[in-house]
Structures are given as structure tokens and as C-alpha cells.
Amino acid sequence: MKTKTSNIPTAAVKHVEGINCIHGRAERLELREGRIEKVSLIEKPGQAMHYIGPGLIDLQINGIDGIDFNDASLRPEDIETATSYLLSKGITTFFPTIITNADENVHAIIKTIVQASKKSKLVNACVGGIHIEGPFISKIDGARGAHDLQYIKAPDWEWVRKCQEIAEGMIKLITISPEWKGSSAFIHQCREHDILVSIGHSNASPEQIREAVTAGAGMSTHLGNGLLLMLPRHPNLLWEQLAHDGLFASIIADGFHLPDAFLKVVIKTKGSRAFLVSDSTCFSGMPPGVYQTHIGDEVVLEKGGRLAMKKSPDLLAGATKNLLENIQYLLGQKLLDLAEVWKMASLYPANFLGMAGYGMLPDQPADLVVFDLKNEHISIQKVIKLGQLVYEG
């Protein structure tokens, strides 16, 4: 039986018991009015207790399970359906990510997200903000990735102001390349208006990276991807971002976008400033096959989840693994243990967002995932959002 998630369920969850996946202790969490009221140790835990983890947070989702957040024909009910699907995977907070597109399409998509948030309390609770990835990125092939060259432009605060007005304040994160003249002033203006700034799809110099961080940029978007195929040995923007203590780094750990060696380097270098994003597309959750995209190109979704351009099979066409599958990949490759990898998908992105103390602690939001783990496979039993049961496996 699966709980319908198109509306907030009426029954609140009063308590949850299980093994805290962060520190391994058996706990009982008392919930009240959408928050954790009390946490107590269970002295004699049962033999078959489930794990409990904080709700997962994904700051970069382009689409999911056939729903494309970058298609101008997107409807509010599509976002409700996507929210339901994401909750079933333990993702209790997500950022719909809008990539480079025609202005009228960007505006239409933003309006739809706002409408969905007003229509559904559950969508409103789960959408942590809108992530605008572009159009202020590099025009250079390789660095710009799959972004449409004709719509890429220099940083423009008036463009952002208009979008934010349409979004009614929901834009919380923008990815830019600081190689553009005036980037530092633009970043500073974003931060003055409480918009976080990340560096991505860039060919910026190390000096421009440093200037961007000084101006207020605080993150690297899918570090290791959205780069030129060939970089100078050193210095280069990859080393600079890895080394800079002022930058968080999001990474895609799906087994296709980055080799394990690079994942290990980012994890070791960044520590608690490294976190996971899925960067999932609408093809995440769909069966293998050949698909037509809304921009006209055909892509091939292979059995293992690799998504490539049909005309250029060596080129990835986006990600198809959700955040939970990224967790399972790191577990399966023995790169991290359960506690650390779960933190990379919950506590660490929360830290970047400024959600102080997020986790399974008193007076924190009751966003919880109850699950089992066997042979690196996670089976979700229940998902709780703000104290409400929103999914049951």
C-alpha cells in the first residue's frame, strides 16, 4: 500500500523508532506539530529495527520519471506527481532546476512551479527553492555542456529581478560562470537579495574563481562536470575549486559522470563541504529505450542507466539516477559507509543552505526516512514530511 501524496495526509505521525543511521544508536523520536519534540535512547532495541535517517535534500533536479522541469508545457499537477515520486525515494526537499532557455519559457516554467506550490501544501513544503542553472554560463563547447548556445548571456541582474518577481521570491540558487565581466558585482547583488550563487559550466581562470568566492559564491555545481575536455596541468579552475575552503562542492555519483578516483579526491578534500546532487532528468525512473527530447534531439537510455546522445553515443545526455541511487552507488563501491554517505545527501546540503542543526534532533523539522539496508540496497519503508506520513512502502 502506498500513501497518496497529492495532498497532505490528515493523520500525523506521533513517534518513530529505529536505528539512527548517522550514529548507529536505537532511538525513539517523539513528533509534534511537524517537528521533533523529543529524542530518547532505546535501551533494549529489538532485533529487526529499521534504520531512520533525515530526509534527503537534492539541490539539482531537472526532471524525474517522465516529467521535465524544463519543458514550457509543464503543468502544476506534473510537479505534484514529481513530488510524490521523489518522496517515494526519500527526497523530502528538492530544488527544481531550470537550465538555459528562452526567456518566455523560463518565465512560464517559473509560473508553473509557483502555481503548484500554491495549489498543494505538500509541494510547497517539499520545494526548497528554485535553482536557475544558466543562462550566465560559459559559451565554450564542453564547458557549456548541453545548454543551448543561443540563450547564453552575460550576468544580468535585471533578468534575475524579473524572474524573481515572477517566482515570488522562490529563486534561491543560481549557477553562473564568473568568467564574464561584472560577475563579482552580480554575485554580490544576488547575495544581497538572499540568493545563493554557485560556480558551474565554466572556463573561468583561477583568479576569477577566487574573486567570485570573495564576492559571495559559495558552491561548485556538479564539480568535475561542465568543464573543457582538456585543461592546463596547473593552475586550472578544477584545482582552484577543490582547494578553496570557501566552496562547497556538489557531485554526481551515478557511476557515469565521474570516475571513482575523482569522487574519492573530492570527498577527502572537501569533507563535510562535499554533498550529492542527482542532476536527474525526466528520463530518471523510465525504462531503457530511445526517447525524443523536447528540444528535438534523440537520446538513448541504456539498461544500466547511462543516457547518451543517439547521434554521439560517447556524449552523456544527462543523469538518470536519483539521489537515493547515488547513495547506493557510493555504498556499493565501498567509497563511504552508510552514516557518511547519508550525511552527504541530507546534513551537508542543509549546511550549505543555512539550515542550522538540520537532522534528527529536538526542535528540528520532522523530515524522516525509515528504511532497510541489505547488500548496499536501500528499501524505503516510510517517509515522513513535517510529521505527516507521505509514503509507505
PDB file of N, CA, C and O in Angstrom, residues 283 289-293 297-301 307-311 317:
ATOM      1  N   PHE A 283      14.253  11.491 -17.686  1.00  0.00           N
ATOM      2  CA  PHE A 283      14.427  10.078 -18.033  1.00  0.00           C
ATOM      3  C   PHE A 283      14.750   9.227 -16.810  1.00  0.00           C
ATOM      4  O   PHE A 283      14.806   8.001 -16.913  1.00  0.00           O
ATOM      5  N   GLY A 289      15.446   2.666 -23.572  1.00  0.00           N
ATOM      6  CA  GLY A 289      14.859   2.885 -24.880  1.00  0.00           C
ATOM      7  C   GLY A 289      15.399   4.142 -25.525  1.00  0.00           C
ATOM      8  O   GLY A 289      16.276   4.826 -24.981  1.00  0.00           O
ATOM      9  N   VAL A 290      14.883   4.454 -26.699  1.00  0.00           N
ATOM     10  CA  VAL A 290      15.232   5.667 -27.422  1.00  0.00           C
ATOM     11  C   VAL A 290      14.113   6.684 -27.211  1.00  0.00           C
ATOM     12  O   VAL A 290      12.937   6.368 -27.408  1.00  0.00           O
ATOM     13  N   TYR A 291      14.488   7.888 -26.793  1.00  0.00           N
ATOM     14  CA  TYR A 291      13.499   8.910 -26.474  1.00  0.00           C
ATOM     15  C   TYR A 291      13.778  10.198 -27.234  1.00  0.00           C
ATOM     16  O   TYR A 291      14.931  10.535 -27.512  1.00  0.00           O
ATOM     17  N   GLN A 292      12.709  10.907 -27.526  1.00  0.00           N
ATOM     18  CA  GLN A 292      12.794  12.227 -28.152  1.00  0.00           C
ATOM     19  C   GLN A 292      12.731  13.282 -27.053  1.00  0.00           C
ATOM     20  O   GLN A 292      11.870  13.216 -26.173  1.00  0.00           O
ATOM     21  N   THR A 293      13.652  14.237 -27.074  1.00  0.00           N
ATOM     22  CA  THR A 293      13.608  15.313 -26.090  1.00  0.00           C
ATOM     23  C   THR A 293      12.758  16.461 -26.629  1.00  0.00           C
ATOM     24  O   THR A 293      12.494  16.551 -27.829  1.00  0.00           O
ATOM     25  N   ASP A 297      16.260  16.560 -30.060  1.00  0.00           N
ATOM     26  CA  ASP A 297      17.286  15.536 -30.202  1.00  0.00           C
ATOM     27  C   ASP A 297      16.813  14.199 -29.628  1.00  0.00           C
ATOM     28  O   ASP A 297      15.997  14.158 -28.699  1.00  0.00           O
ATOM     29  N   GLU A 298      17.359  13.113 -30.174  1.00  0.00           N
ATOM     30  CA  GLU A 298      17.057  11.789 -29.647  1.00  0.00           C
ATOM     31  C   GLU A 298      18.160  11.351 -28.700  1.00  0.00           C
ATOM     32  O   GLU A 298      19.342  11.612 -28.917  1.00  0.00           O
ATOM     33  N   VAL A 299      17.746  10.680 -27.617  1.00  0.00           N
ATOM     34  CA  VAL A 299      18.699  10.160 -26.643  1.00  0.00           C
ATOM     35  C   VAL A 299      18.435   8.674 -26.439  1.00  0.00           C
ATOM     36  O   VAL A 299      17.328   8.180 -26.679  1.00  0.00           O
ATOM     37  N   VAL A 300      19.474   7.964 -26.005  1.00  0.00           N
ATOM     38  CA  VAL A 300      19.367   6.533 -25.757  1.00  0.00           C
ATOM     39  C   VAL A 300      19.588   6.273 -24.270  1.00  0.00           C
ATOM     40  O   VAL A 300      20.638   6.625 -23.720  1.00  0.00           O
ATOM     41  N   LEU A 301      18.592   5.695 -23.614  1.00  0.00           N
ATOM     42  CA  LEU A 301      18.704   5.306 -22.211  1.00  0.00           C
ATOM     43  C   LEU A 301      19.045   3.825 -22.170  1.00  0.00           C
ATOM     44  O   LEU A 301      18.248   2.975 -22.576  1.00  0.00           O
ATOM     45  N   LEU A 307      22.705   7.552 -20.053  1.00  0.00           N
ATOM     46  CA  LEU A 307      21.916   8.290 -21.031  1.00  0.00           C
ATOM     47  C   LEU A 307      22.867   9.009 -21.970  1.00  0.00           C
ATOM     48  O   LEU A 307      23.693   9.811 -21.545  1.00  0.00           O
ATOM     49  N   ALA A 308      22.749   8.714 -23.274  1.00  0.00           N
ATOM     50  CA  ALA A 308      23.674   9.294 -24.247  1.00  0.00           C
ATOM     51  C   ALA A 308      22.915   9.851 -25.438  1.00  0.00           C
ATOM     52  O   ALA A 308      21.765   9.481 -25.707  1.00  0.00           O
ATOM     53  N   MET A 309      23.573  10.760 -26.176  1.00  0.00           N
ATOM     54  CA  MET A 309      23.008  11.282 -27.406  1.00  0.00           C
ATOM     55  C   MET A 309      23.026  10.181 -28.465  1.00  0.00           C
ATOM     56  O   MET A 309      24.041   9.504 -28.637  1.00  0.00           O
ATOM     57  N   LYS A 310      21.928  10.004 -29.172  1.00  0.00           N
ATOM     58  CA  LYS A 310      21.879   8.957 -30.191  1.00  0.00           C
ATOM     59  C   LYS A 310      22.879   9.231 -31.312  1.00  0.00           C
ATOM     60  O   LYS A 310      23.544   8.312 -31.809  1.00  0.00           O
ATOM     61  N   LYS A 311      23.023  10.496 -31.709  1.00  0.00           N
ATOM     62  CA  LYS A 311      23.951  10.846 -32.781  1.00  0.00           C
ATOM     63  C   LYS A 311      25.402  10.796 -32.326  1.00  0.00           C
ATOM     64  O   LYS A 311      26.304  10.627 -33.142  1.00  0.00           O
ATOM     65  N   ALA A 317      23.973  12.519 -22.080  1.00  0.00           N
ATOM     66  CA  ALA A 317      22.858  13.445 -22.334  1.00  0.00           C
ATOM     67  C   ALA A 317      22.150  13.829 -21.042  1.00  0.00           C
ATOM     68  O   ALA A 317      21.016  14.301 -21.068  1.00  0.00           O
TER      69      ALA A 317
END
